[in-house]
mmCIF file of C-alpha atoms and ligand atoms in Angstrom:
data_model
loop_
_atom_site.group_PDB
_atom_site.id
_atom_site.type_symbol
_atom_site.label_atom_id
_atom_site.label_comp_id
_atom_site.label_asym_id
_atom_site.label_seq_id
_atom_site.Cartn_x
_atom_site.Cartn_y
_atom_site.Cartn_z
ATOM 1 C CA UNK V 1 -15.109 20.600 3.539
ATOM 2 C CA UNK V 2 -14.387 19.012 6.872
ATOM 3 C CA UNK V 3 -16.032 15.695 7.597
ATOM 4 C CA UNK V 4 -15.907 16.582 11.246
ATOM 5 C CA UNK V 5 -18.851 18.935 11.703
ATOM 6 C CA UNK V 6 -21.889 16.991 12.752
ATOM 7 C CA UNK V 7 -24.017 18.006 9.759
ATOM 8 C CA UNK V 8 -21.299 16.866 7.322
ATOM 9 C CA UNK V 9 -20.458 13.708 9.228
ATOM 10 C CA UNK V 10 -20.421 10.499 7.196
ATOM 11 C CA UNK V 11 -18.969 7.103 7.968
ATOM 12 C CA UNK V 12 -15.931 6.098 5.923
ATOM 13 C CA UNK V 13 -15.891 2.573 4.521
ATOM 14 C CA UNK V 14 -15.002 -0.340 6.776
ATOM 15 C CA UNK V 15 -13.463 -2.252 3.882
ATOM 16 C CA UNK V 16 -11.361 -1.601 0.770
ATOM 17 C CA UNK V 17 -13.284 -0.623 -2.396
ATOM 18 C CA UNK V 18 -13.202 -4.177 -3.727
ATOM 19 C CA UNK V 19 -15.825 -3.450 -6.408
ATOM 20 C CA UNK V 20 -13.251 -1.271 -8.181
ATOM 21 C CA UNK V 21 -10.389 -3.760 -7.828
ATOM 22 C CA UNK V 22 -9.003 -6.291 -10.278
ATOM 23 C CA UNK V 23 -9.667 -9.543 -8.485
ATOM 24 C CA UNK V 24 -9.347 -12.286 -11.077
ATOM 25 C CA UNK V 25 -5.727 -13.364 -10.561
ATOM 26 C CA UNK V 26 -5.227 -17.140 -10.314
ATOM 27 C CA UNK V 27 -4.429 -18.356 -6.798
ATOM 28 C CA UNK V 28 -2.380 -21.484 -6.059
ATOM 29 C CA UNK V 29 -2.498 -22.564 -2.410
ATOM 30 C CA UNK V 30 0.650 -24.195 -1.074
ATOM 31 C CA UNK V 31 0.055 -25.981 2.238
ATOM 32 C CA UNK V 32 -3.594 -27.066 2.364
ATOM 33 C CA UNK V 33 -3.675 -26.017 6.005
ATOM 34 C CA UNK V 34 -6.393 -26.028 8.646
ATOM 35 C CA UNK V 35 -6.629 -22.256 8.304
ATOM 36 C CA UNK V 36 -7.093 -22.574 4.533
ATOM 37 C CA UNK V 37 -10.262 -24.604 4.988
ATOM 38 C CA UNK V 38 -11.482 -22.524 7.941
ATOM 39 C CA UNK V 39 -10.895 -19.035 6.612
ATOM 40 C CA UNK V 40 -9.047 -18.617 3.302
ATOM 41 C CA UNK V 41 -11.544 -20.681 1.291
ATOM 42 C CA UNK V 42 -14.839 -19.434 2.794
ATOM 43 C CA UNK V 43 -13.597 -15.884 2.254
ATOM 44 C CA UNK V 44 -12.308 -16.448 -1.278
ATOM 45 C CA UNK V 45 -15.483 -18.257 -2.347
ATOM 46 C CA UNK V 46 -17.616 -15.486 -1.012
ATOM 47 C CA UNK V 47 -15.594 -12.914 -2.921
ATOM 48 C CA UNK V 48 -15.401 -15.078 -6.088
ATOM 49 C CA UNK V 49 -11.606 -15.211 -5.999
ATOM 50 C CA UNK V 50 -10.183 -17.806 -8.371
ATOM 51 C CA UNK V 51 -8.386 -20.699 -6.619
ATOM 52 C CA UNK V 52 -6.966 -22.749 -9.483
ATOM 53 C CA UNK V 53 -4.680 -25.199 -7.674
ATOM 54 C CA UNK V 54 -3.452 -26.481 -4.340
ATOM 55 C CA UNK V 55 -0.425 -28.453 -3.159
ATOM 56 C CA UNK V 56 0.371 -30.294 0.048
ATOM 57 C CA UNK V 57 2.886 -32.947 1.025
ATOM 58 C CA UNK V 58 0.255 -34.940 2.930
ATOM 59 C CA UNK V 59 -2.037 -37.140 0.799
ATOM 60 C CA UNK V 60 -4.993 -36.740 3.193
ATOM 61 C CA UNK V 61 -4.889 -32.959 2.743
ATOM 62 C CA UNK V 62 -4.905 -33.431 -1.042
ATOM 63 C CA UNK V 63 -7.992 -35.621 -0.710
ATOM 64 C CA UNK V 64 -9.686 -32.820 1.208
ATOM 65 C CA UNK V 65 -8.664 -30.326 -1.470
ATOM 66 C CA UNK V 66 -10.290 -32.558 -4.099
ATOM 67 C CA UNK V 67 -13.442 -32.868 -2.003
ATOM 68 C CA UNK V 68 -13.444 -29.078 -1.637
ATOM 69 C CA UNK V 69 -13.537 -28.815 -5.423
ATOM 70 C CA UNK V 70 -10.040 -27.422 -6.025
ATOM 71 C CA UNK V 71 -9.571 -28.212 -9.731
ATOM 72 C CA UNK V 72 -5.847 -29.112 -9.703
ATOM 73 C CA UNK V 73 -4.050 -30.679 -6.741
ATOM 74 C CA UNK V 74 -0.390 -31.635 -6.420
ATOM 75 C CA UNK V 75 1.844 -33.386 -3.913
ATOM 76 C CA UNK V 76 4.791 -31.327 -5.192
ATOM 77 C CA UNK V 77 4.204 -27.579 -5.193
ATOM 78 C CA UNK V 78 6.733 -27.152 -8.028
ATOM 79 C CA UNK V 79 4.133 -28.589 -10.403
ATOM 80 C CA UNK V 80 1.714 -25.908 -9.242
ATOM 81 C CA UNK V 81 4.370 -23.289 -9.992
ATOM 82 C CA UNK V 82 4.566 -24.494 -13.596
ATOM 83 C CA UNK V 83 0.951 -23.562 -14.255
ATOM 84 C CA UNK V 84 0.458 -20.416 -16.322
ATOM 85 C CA UNK V 85 -2.864 -19.725 -14.633
ATOM 86 C CA UNK V 86 -1.270 -19.464 -11.163
ATOM 87 C CA UNK V 87 -0.343 -15.820 -10.574
ATOM 88 C CA UNK V 88 -0.265 -15.850 -6.765
ATOM 89 C CA UNK V 89 1.206 -18.445 -4.425
ATOM 90 C CA UNK V 90 -0.888 -18.330 -1.264
ATOM 91 C CA UNK V 91 1.502 -20.054 1.149
ATOM 92 C CA UNK V 92 -0.065 -21.486 4.312
ATOM 93 C CA UNK V 93 2.721 -23.908 5.223
ATOM 94 C CA UNK V 94 3.076 -23.539 9.008
ATOM 95 C CA UNK V 95 5.855 -21.810 10.928
ATOM 96 C CA UNK V 96 5.933 -24.374 13.724
ATOM 97 C CA UNK V 97 9.229 -26.209 13.088
ATOM 98 C CA UNK V 98 12.634 -25.526 11.538
ATOM 99 C CA UNK V 99 11.548 -27.748 8.615
ATOM 100 C CA UNK V 100 8.450 -25.593 8.092
ATOM 101 C CA UNK V 101 10.539 -22.423 7.963
ATOM 102 C CA UNK V 102 13.077 -24.056 5.602
ATOM 103 C CA UNK V 103 10.166 -25.155 3.384
ATOM 104 C CA UNK V 104 8.819 -21.581 3.336
ATOM 105 C CA UNK V 105 12.215 -20.218 2.237
ATOM 106 C CA UNK V 106 12.469 -22.829 -0.529
ATOM 107 C CA UNK V 107 8.913 -22.053 -1.680
ATOM 108 C CA UNK V 108 9.734 -18.332 -1.892
ATOM 109 C CA UNK V 109 12.914 -19.172 -3.866
ATOM 110 C CA UNK V 110 11.100 -21.448 -6.304
ATOM 111 C CA UNK V 111 8.156 -19.067 -6.683
ATOM 112 C CA UNK V 112 10.603 -16.207 -7.315
ATOM 113 C CA UNK V 113 12.331 -18.208 -10.059
ATOM 114 C CA UNK V 114 8.927 -18.972 -11.582
ATOM 115 C CA UNK V 115 8.002 -15.248 -11.393
ATOM 116 C CA UNK V 116 4.967 -15.787 -9.134
ATOM 117 C CA UNK V 117 3.742 -13.340 -6.485
ATOM 118 C CA UNK V 118 3.716 -14.756 -2.938
ATOM 119 C CA UNK V 119 1.360 -14.096 -0.036
ATOM 120 C CA UNK V 120 2.953 -15.692 3.048
ATOM 121 C CA UNK V 121 1.031 -16.634 6.173
ATOM 122 C CA UNK V 122 2.052 -14.821 9.344
ATOM 123 C CA UNK V 123 4.392 -14.837 11.136
ATOM 124 C CA UNK V 124 6.677 -14.567 8.121
ATOM 125 C CA UNK V 125 9.375 -16.347 10.123
ATOM 126 C CA UNK V 126 10.197 -17.143 13.730
ATOM 127 C CA UNK V 127 13.687 -15.658 13.409
ATOM 128 C CA UNK V 128 14.838 -12.335 12.089
ATOM 129 C CA UNK V 129 17.518 -13.542 9.632
ATOM 130 C CA UNK V 130 15.176 -15.866 7.768
ATOM 131 C CA UNK V 131 12.535 -13.164 7.484
ATOM 132 C CA UNK V 132 15.087 -10.797 5.977
ATOM 133 C CA UNK V 133 16.313 -13.572 3.668
ATOM 134 C CA UNK V 134 12.781 -14.122 2.313
ATOM 135 C CA UNK V 135 12.316 -10.405 1.689
ATOM 136 C CA UNK V 136 15.664 -10.214 -0.127
ATOM 137 C CA UNK V 137 14.901 -13.240 -2.309
ATOM 138 C CA UNK V 138 11.646 -11.610 -3.382
ATOM 139 C CA UNK V 139 13.292 -8.227 -3.993
ATOM 140 C CA UNK V 140 16.239 -9.718 -5.920
ATOM 141 C CA UNK V 141 13.826 -11.506 -8.258
ATOM 142 C CA UNK V 142 11.392 -8.605 -8.422
ATOM 143 C CA UNK V 143 8.373 -10.627 -7.314
ATOM 144 C CA UNK V 144 5.579 -9.108 -5.207
ATOM 145 C CA UNK V 145 5.780 -10.525 -1.690
ATOM 146 C CA UNK V 146 3.407 -9.776 1.179
ATOM 147 C CA UNK V 147 2.455 -11.216 4.555
ATOM 148 C CA UNK V 148 -1.084 -12.272 5.444
ATOM 149 C CA UNK V 149 -1.677 -9.713 8.226
ATOM 150 C CA UNK V 150 -5.413 -9.817 7.701
ATOM 151 C CA UNK V 151 -6.256 -8.076 10.993
ATOM 152 C CA UNK V 152 -5.656 -4.763 9.171
ATOM 153 C CA UNK V 153 -8.720 -5.610 7.077
ATOM 154 C CA UNK V 154 -10.901 -6.497 10.020
ATOM 155 C CA UNK V 155 -13.825 -4.065 9.642
ATOM 156 C CA UNK V 156 -13.286 -2.343 13.009
ATOM 157 C CA UNK V 157 -9.545 -1.834 12.445
ATOM 158 C CA UNK V 158 -9.963 -0.725 8.832
ATOM 159 C CA UNK V 159 -12.715 1.725 9.777
ATOM 160 C CA UNK V 160 -10.671 3.165 12.642
ATOM 161 C CA UNK V 161 -7.705 3.718 10.318
ATOM 162 C CA UNK V 162 -9.944 5.810 8.030
ATOM 163 C CA UNK V 163 -10.694 8.141 10.967
ATOM 164 C CA UNK V 164 -6.999 8.757 11.642
ATOM 165 C CA UNK V 165 -6.608 10.954 8.572
ATOM 166 C CA UNK V 166 -6.006 14.728 8.233
ATOM 167 C CA UNK V 167 -9.594 15.387 7.100
ATOM 168 C CA UNK V 168 -11.114 13.483 10.046
ATOM 169 C CA UNK V 169 -9.624 13.002 13.517
ATOM 170 C CA UNK V 170 -5.999 13.631 12.547
ATOM 171 C CA UNK V 171 -2.990 11.908 14.024
ATOM 172 C CA UNK V 172 -3.434 9.455 16.882
ATOM 173 C CA UNK V 173 -1.932 10.508 20.203
ATOM 174 C CA UNK V 174 -2.682 7.541 22.431
ATOM 175 C CA UNK V 175 -3.809 3.998 21.626
ATOM 176 C CA UNK V 176 -4.956 1.385 24.100
ATOM 177 C CA UNK V 177 -5.137 -2.082 22.573
ATOM 178 C CA UNK V 178 -5.822 -5.452 24.219
ATOM 179 C CA UNK V 179 -6.368 -9.061 23.263
ATOM 180 C CA UNK V 180 -8.000 -10.971 26.103
ATOM 181 C CA UNK V 181 -8.602 -14.607 25.325
ATOM 182 C CA UNK V 182 -9.106 -18.017 26.811
ATOM 183 C CA UNK V 183 -9.316 -20.058 23.605
ATOM 184 C CA UNK V 184 -6.837 -20.523 20.816
ATOM 185 C CA UNK V 185 -3.139 -21.157 21.334
ATOM 186 C CA UNK V 186 -1.974 -21.504 24.937
ATOM 187 C CA UNK V 187 -0.052 -18.702 26.648
ATOM 188 C CA UNK V 188 3.489 -19.554 25.580
ATOM 189 C CA UNK V 189 6.392 -18.011 23.745
ATOM 190 C CA UNK V 190 7.214 -20.793 21.273
ATOM 191 C CA UNK V 191 6.015 -20.915 17.649
ATOM 192 C CA UNK V 192 2.662 -22.424 18.686
ATOM 193 C CA UNK V 193 2.067 -20.139 21.685
ATOM 194 C CA UNK V 194 -0.369 -17.235 21.646
ATOM 195 C CA UNK V 195 2.445 -14.724 22.028
ATOM 196 C CA UNK V 196 4.054 -15.452 18.670
ATOM 197 C CA UNK V 197 0.834 -16.469 16.933
ATOM 198 C CA UNK V 198 -1.416 -13.558 17.858
ATOM 199 C CA UNK V 199 0.840 -10.691 18.932
ATOM 200 C CA UNK V 200 2.161 -10.246 15.452
ATOM 201 C CA UNK V 201 -1.356 -9.398 14.209
ATOM 202 C CA UNK V 202 -1.903 -6.876 17.007
ATOM 203 C CA UNK V 203 1.545 -5.324 16.620
ATOM 204 C CA UNK V 204 1.146 -5.019 12.857
ATOM 205 C CA UNK V 205 -2.235 -3.290 13.204
ATOM 206 C CA UNK V 206 -0.977 -1.004 15.992
ATOM 207 C CA UNK V 207 1.920 0.065 13.717
ATOM 208 C CA UNK V 208 -0.508 0.739 10.883
ATOM 209 C CA UNK V 209 -2.825 2.778 13.092
ATOM 210 C CA UNK V 210 0.130 4.769 14.483
ATOM 211 C CA UNK V 211 1.083 6.126 11.056
ATOM 212 C CA UNK V 212 4.770 5.782 11.959
ATOM 213 C CA UNK V 213 7.438 3.363 13.137
ATOM 214 C CA UNK V 214 8.181 2.280 16.684
ATOM 215 C CA UNK V 215 11.091 4.092 18.338
ATOM 216 C CA UNK V 216 10.855 2.484 21.771
ATOM 217 C CA UNK V 217 9.458 -0.814 23.005
ATOM 218 C CA UNK V 218 9.209 -1.892 26.611
ATOM 219 C CA UNK V 219 7.635 -5.255 27.376
ATOM 220 C CA UNK V 220 7.053 -7.316 30.484
ATOM 221 C CA UNK V 221 5.775 -10.887 30.584
ATOM 222 C CA UNK V 222 4.023 -12.373 33.598
ATOM 223 C CA UNK V 223 0.727 -13.767 34.934
ATOM 224 C CA UNK V 224 -0.267 -14.976 31.454
ATOM 225 C CA UNK V 225 0.074 -11.444 30.143
ATOM 226 C CA UNK V 226 2.528 -9.871 27.775
ATOM 227 C CA UNK V 227 2.383 -6.082 28.210
ATOM 228 C CA UNK V 228 3.874 -3.455 25.949
ATOM 229 C CA UNK V 229 4.608 0.255 26.220
ATOM 230 C CA UNK V 230 5.289 1.574 22.726
ATOM 231 C CA UNK V 231 6.378 4.936 21.312
ATOM 232 C CA UNK V 232 6.128 5.773 17.630
ATOM 233 C CA UNK V 233 7.847 8.279 15.337
ATOM 234 C CA UNK V 234 4.403 9.727 14.544
ATOM 235 C CA UNK V 235 4.173 10.847 18.181
ATOM 236 C CA UNK V 236 1.652 8.151 19.139
ATOM 237 C CA UNK V 237 2.176 6.219 22.331
ATOM 238 C CA UNK V 238 0.496 2.885 22.937
ATOM 239 C CA UNK V 239 -0.314 0.562 25.750
ATOM 240 C CA UNK V 240 -0.938 -2.966 24.463
ATOM 241 C CA UNK V 241 -1.378 -6.267 26.208
ATOM 242 C CA UNK V 242 -2.047 -9.855 25.250
ATOM 243 C CA UNK V 243 -3.713 -11.704 28.143
ATOM 244 C CA UNK V 244 -4.555 -15.363 27.865
ATOM 245 C CA UNK V 245 -6.247 -17.033 30.777
ATOM 246 C CA UNK V 246 -8.052 -20.364 30.597
ATOM 247 C CA UNK V 247 -10.199 -19.347 33.593
ATOM 248 C CA UNK V 248 -11.677 -16.430 31.690
ATOM 249 C CA UNK V 249 -15.207 -16.697 30.251
ATOM 250 C CA UNK V 250 -15.116 -14.538 27.194
ATOM 251 C CA UNK V 251 -12.731 -13.250 24.557
ATOM 252 C CA UNK V 252 -12.470 -9.495 24.255
ATOM 253 C CA UNK V 253 -10.509 -7.313 21.888
ATOM 254 C CA UNK V 254 -11.158 -3.724 22.962
ATOM 255 C CA UNK V 255 -9.173 -0.758 21.745
ATOM 256 C CA UNK V 256 -9.397 3.016 22.058
ATOM 257 C CA UNK V 257 -7.648 5.814 20.222
ATOM 258 C CA UNK V 258 -7.413 9.461 21.195
ATOM 259 C CA UNK V 259 -6.427 11.523 18.158
ATOM 260 C CA UNK V 260 -5.976 15.257 17.514
ATOM 261 C CA UNK V 261 -9.631 16.081 16.950
ATOM 262 C CA UNK V 262 -11.585 13.050 18.035
ATOM 263 C CA UNK V 263 -11.534 9.651 19.655
ATOM 264 C CA UNK V 264 -12.525 6.105 18.697
ATOM 265 C CA UNK V 265 -13.498 3.276 20.996
ATOM 266 C CA UNK V 266 -13.975 -0.115 19.431
ATOM 267 C CA UNK V 267 -13.816 -3.865 19.622
ATOM 268 C CA UNK V 268 -12.407 -5.783 16.676
ATOM 269 C CA UNK V 269 -13.419 -9.344 17.658
ATOM 270 C CA UNK V 270 -10.798 -10.640 15.302
ATOM 271 C CA UNK V 271 -11.110 -14.378 15.667
ATOM 272 C CA UNK V 272 -14.707 -15.479 15.437
ATOM 273 C CA UNK V 273 -14.444 -19.104 16.553
ATOM 274 C CA UNK V 274 -16.704 -18.528 19.568
ATOM 275 C CA UNK V 275 -17.705 -16.261 22.442
ATOM 276 C CA UNK V 276 -16.236 -12.995 21.225
ATOM 277 C CA UNK V 277 -17.691 -9.602 21.978
ATOM 278 C CA UNK V 278 -19.370 -8.029 18.984
ATOM 279 C CA UNK V 279 -17.569 -5.722 16.564
ATOM 280 C CA UNK V 280 -18.238 -2.150 17.414
ATOM 281 C CA UNK V 281 -16.838 1.234 16.481
ATOM 282 C CA UNK V 282 -17.880 4.372 18.337
ATOM 283 C CA UNK V 283 -16.508 7.788 17.494
ATOM 284 C CA UNK V 284 -16.681 11.273 18.910
ATOM 285 C CA UNK V 285 -15.194 14.513 17.621
ATOM 286 C CA UNK V 286 -14.067 16.689 20.506
ATOM 287 C CA UNK V 287 -15.906 19.786 19.292
ATOM 288 C CA UNK V 288 -19.288 18.150 18.780
ATOM 289 C CA UNK V 289 -21.977 19.688 20.992
ATOM 290 C CA UNK V 290 -21.684 18.404 24.516
ATOM 291 C CA UNK V 291 -25.139 16.803 24.239
ATOM 292 C CA UNK V 292 -23.794 14.425 21.566
ATOM 293 C CA UNK V 293 -22.144 11.351 23.015
ATOM 294 C CA UNK V 294 -20.398 8.561 21.184
ATOM 295 C CA UNK V 295 -21.855 7.846 17.745
ATOM 296 C CA UNK V 296 -21.837 4.102 17.030
ATOM 297 C CA UNK V 297 -21.398 2.097 13.888
ATOM 298 C CA UNK V 298 -23.002 -1.225 14.599
ATOM 299 C CA UNK V 299 -20.824 -3.370 12.421
ATOM 300 C CA UNK V 300 -22.918 -6.313 11.332
ATOM 301 C CA UNK V 301 -22.461 -9.165 13.700
ATOM 302 C CA UNK V 302 -23.357 -12.808 14.100
ATOM 303 C CA UNK V 303 -24.944 -14.140 17.239
ATOM 304 C CA UNK V 304 -22.559 -15.377 19.850
ATOM 305 C CA UNK V 305 -21.695 -19.037 19.274
ATOM 306 C CA UNK V 306 -23.201 -19.110 15.795
ATOM 307 C CA UNK V 307 -20.996 -20.951 13.333
ATOM 308 C CA UNK V 308 -20.078 -18.163 10.954
ATOM 309 C CA UNK V 309 -18.653 -20.622 8.455
ATOM 310 C CA UNK V 310 -22.084 -22.054 7.718
ATOM 311 C CA UNK V 311 -23.011 -18.857 5.953
ATOM 312 C CA UNK V 312 -20.157 -16.380 5.927
ATOM 313 C CA UNK V 313 -20.792 -12.880 4.673
ATOM 314 C CA UNK V 314 -18.212 -10.179 4.213
ATOM 315 C CA UNK V 315 -19.643 -7.858 6.769
ATOM 316 C CA UNK V 316 -20.724 -10.534 9.215
ATOM 317 C CA UNK V 317 -17.433 -11.800 10.345
ATOM 318 C CA UNK V 318 -14.254 -10.030 11.201
ATOM 319 C CA UNK V 319 -11.798 -12.629 10.043
ATOM 320 C CA UNK V 320 -13.670 -13.558 6.850
ATOM 321 C CA UNK V 321 -13.697 -9.849 6.010
ATOM 322 C CA UNK V 322 -10.027 -9.793 6.938
ATOM 323 C CA UNK V 323 -9.135 -12.554 4.496
ATOM 324 C CA UNK V 324 -11.215 -11.046 1.687
ATOM 325 C CA UNK V 325 -9.635 -7.641 2.197
ATOM 326 C CA UNK V 326 -6.095 -8.981 2.511
ATOM 327 C CA UNK V 327 -6.120 -10.989 -0.718
ATOM 328 C CA UNK V 328 -8.118 -8.263 -2.495
ATOM 329 C CA UNK V 329 -5.592 -5.577 -1.591
ATOM 330 C CA UNK V 330 -2.740 -7.886 -2.635
ATOM 331 C CA UNK V 331 -4.348 -8.466 -6.041
ATOM 332 C CA UNK V 332 -4.908 -4.747 -6.486
ATOM 333 C CA UNK V 333 -1.256 -4.067 -5.631
ATOM 334 C CA UNK V 334 -0.240 -6.478 -8.440
ATOM 335 C CA UNK V 335 -2.555 -4.675 -10.812
ATOM 336 C CA UNK V 336 -1.182 -1.258 -9.852
ATOM 337 C CA UNK V 337 2.413 -2.578 -9.784
ATOM 338 C CA UNK V 338 3.008 -1.138 -6.309
ATOM 339 C CA UNK V 339 4.064 -2.804 -3.059
ATOM 340 C CA UNK V 340 1.140 -4.284 -1.131
ATOM 341 C CA UNK V 341 0.129 -2.615 2.114
ATOM 342 C CA UNK V 342 1.528 -5.551 4.081
ATOM 343 C CA UNK V 343 4.559 -6.142 1.836
ATOM 344 C CA UNK V 344 7.446 -8.195 3.201
ATOM 345 C CA UNK V 345 9.780 -5.240 3.839
ATOM 346 C CA UNK V 346 7.037 -3.419 5.729
ATOM 347 C CA UNK V 347 6.406 -6.577 7.718
ATOM 348 C CA UNK V 348 10.023 -6.652 8.893
ATOM 349 C CA UNK V 349 9.133 -3.574 10.971
ATOM 350 C CA UNK V 350 6.285 -5.449 12.661
ATOM 351 C CA UNK V 351 8.589 -8.382 13.398
ATOM 352 C CA UNK V 352 11.180 -5.912 14.708
ATOM 353 C CA UNK V 353 8.698 -4.742 17.374
ATOM 354 C CA UNK V 354 7.924 -8.319 18.355
ATOM 355 C CA UNK V 355 11.604 -9.277 18.697
ATOM 356 C CA UNK V 356 12.440 -5.978 20.434
ATOM 357 C CA UNK V 357 9.605 -6.692 22.900
ATOM 358 C CA UNK V 358 10.984 -10.071 23.803
ATOM 359 C CA UNK V 359 14.529 -8.672 24.128
ATOM 360 C CA UNK V 360 13.159 -5.891 26.317
ATOM 361 C CA UNK V 361 11.320 -8.375 28.559
ATOM 362 C CA UNK V 362 14.500 -10.383 28.960
ATOM 363 C CA UNK V 363 16.717 -7.369 29.708
ATOM 364 C CA UNK V 364 14.035 -5.441 31.635
ATOM 365 C CA UNK V 365 14.841 -2.305 29.594
ATOM 366 C CA UNK V 366 13.227 -0.443 26.684
ATOM 367 C CA UNK V 367 14.603 -1.327 23.240
ATOM 368 C CA UNK V 368 14.718 0.746 20.055
ATOM 369 C CA UNK V 369 13.412 -1.720 17.460
ATOM 370 C CA UNK V 370 15.044 0.218 14.605
ATOM 371 C CA UNK V 371 18.454 -0.734 15.946
ATOM 372 C CA UNK V 372 17.512 -3.482 18.416
ATOM 373 C CA UNK V 373 19.674 -1.568 20.879
ATOM 374 C CA UNK V 374 18.793 -1.287 24.545
ATOM 375 C CA UNK V 375 17.711 2.236 25.502
HETATM 376 N N1 NAD D 401 -3.561 -15.043 9.347
HETATM 377 C C1 NAD D 401 -4.284 -15.688 10.232
HETATM 378 O O1 NAD D 401 -5.252 -15.149 10.710
HETATM 379 C C2 NAD D 401 -3.914 -17.097 10.598
HETATM 380 C C3 NAD D 401 -4.789 -17.875 11.350
HETATM 381 C C4 NAD D 401 -4.413 -19.187 11.638
HETATM 382 C C5 NAD D 401 -3.195 -19.679 11.195
HETATM 383 N N2 NAD D 401 -2.346 -18.857 10.497
HETATM 384 C C6 NAD D 401 -1.021 -19.310 10.038
HETATM 385 O O2 NAD D 401 -1.193 -20.247 8.983
HETATM 386 C C7 NAD D 401 -0.135 -21.210 9.024
HETATM 387 C C8 NAD D 401 -0.755 -22.590 8.963
HETATM 388 O O3 NAD D 401 -1.421 -22.847 10.177
HETATM 389 P P1 NAD D 401 -2.340 -24.157 10.395
HETATM 390 O O4 NAD D 401 -2.537 -24.303 11.845
HETATM 391 O O5 NAD D 401 -3.522 -24.075 9.541
HETATM 392 O O6 NAD D 401 -1.315 -25.275 9.910
HETATM 393 P P2 NAD D 401 -1.516 -26.785 9.452
HETATM 394 O O7 NAD D 401 -0.488 -27.589 10.159
HETATM 395 O O8 NAD D 401 -2.958 -27.191 9.541
HETATM 396 O O9 NAD D 401 -1.166 -26.737 7.891
HETATM 397 C C9 NAD D 401 0.092 -26.626 7.317
HETATM 398 C C10 NAD D 401 0.051 -27.481 6.051
HETATM 399 O O10 NAD D 401 1.246 -27.272 5.299
HETATM 400 C C11 NAD D 401 1.600 -28.536 4.719
HETATM 401 N N3 NAD D 401 3.011 -28.509 4.297
HETATM 402 C C12 NAD D 401 4.113 -28.567 5.079
HETATM 403 N N4 NAD D 401 5.228 -28.503 4.301
HETATM 404 C C13 NAD D 401 4.807 -28.410 3.028
HETATM 405 C C14 NAD D 401 5.475 -28.312 1.772
HETATM 406 N N5 NAD D 401 6.807 -28.293 1.684
HETATM 407 N N6 NAD D 401 4.718 -28.238 0.643
HETATM 408 C C15 NAD D 401 3.368 -28.261 0.721
HETATM 409 N N7 NAD D 401 2.686 -28.361 1.883
HETATM 410 C C16 NAD D 401 3.400 -28.422 3.017
HETATM 411 C C17 NAD D 401 1.290 -29.524 5.820
HETATM 412 O O11 NAD D 401 1.177 -30.856 5.326
HETATM 413 C C18 NAD D 401 -0.032 -28.982 6.352
HETATM 414 O O12 NAD D 401 -1.161 -29.536 5.695
HETATM 415 C C19 NAD D 401 0.643 -20.936 10.315
HETATM 416 O O13 NAD D 401 1.854 -20.301 10.016
HETATM 417 C C20 NAD D 401 -0.259 -20.029 11.124
HETATM 418 O O14 NAD D 401 0.432 -19.071 11.915
HETATM 419 C C21 NAD D 401 -2.708 -17.590 10.185
#
């Protein structure tokens, strides 16, 4: 039975079926980062995930971990790796310096030797060779390895993906996707600029929504905007831009998809720190009666400027939902002994688009990210 006719229409879920998942793996956090306290922990606590240990090289971060009630804290992460109750290394060491990246590689090596699964914060690496090296280390040792691309589990993105299935709207034909911001990292191309920090989330979600791999990437950078034209093997084409302007007044994250039998228009409001437009998903099948307009799913939302970390709820906050879904799906992939949705090898294809985009901007030509050759 088609889910498309209006009388049979039902909303798919905006999150993974966590109630059916095995979620009691022991988590050891390496790098007690700002993002750990802001988003990993509120999400994990809400979902009752089991954080059994944390490690950081800085004593003041260890003090915070103790105050946060983490039962076992270590200055040397190798002690954390010796614990039998740590199944997953949740690595939030930054990617900001060469030392950070070298530390990440060493952590993957040591975790692999200890037989632990690793969830690495994005971007996996700031250079292609190191990213590939990490993936190979994990594969050679047979450990599960995934990248924390939690935007895929943002309720609006997850819900939209469910519509792009054969029994609903079918394959996407055109996707428009934009991140418009004035807060967060400055517009810059280095490891702490918005281009590296945020594009990788958008690119990874665009790839997922496309249902294929990118075959052509054309990017231009200018006026605080990084603009992409993308073509995918699934047939989808995409226009995506990242615009960061301190003079702006509000962050917006609108996207629209036109698929074979219907369209979605939405806003994912991924980063909830302040002044973001609310999450929204509106859908319309093309053959619905002409009197029926867009049908909206009012994803639960917090008031603008409310501090969502005071009382986070899964469905109240895009990024908290993102972190719950990401770790939940990773745990379930361990349980089912299958690669996680955002596994390291898959993530190389997201990084490929990012690097191809920058090469394209430099050469002013489209690039095929599968070969990194100019088109
Ligand atoms: N997925 C997301 O939505 C998201 C959001 C924000 C940040 N991030 C990513 O998370 C990472 C951390 O970002 P942050 O701004 O919170 O960083 P941060 O600088 O606050 O934290 C990094 C921590 O790692 C520790 N560290 C460094 N080397 C270590 C080692 N060898 N062993 C143990 N600890 C070590 C540092 O002392 C520091 O406390 C970045 O890569 C960033 O891109 C992801």
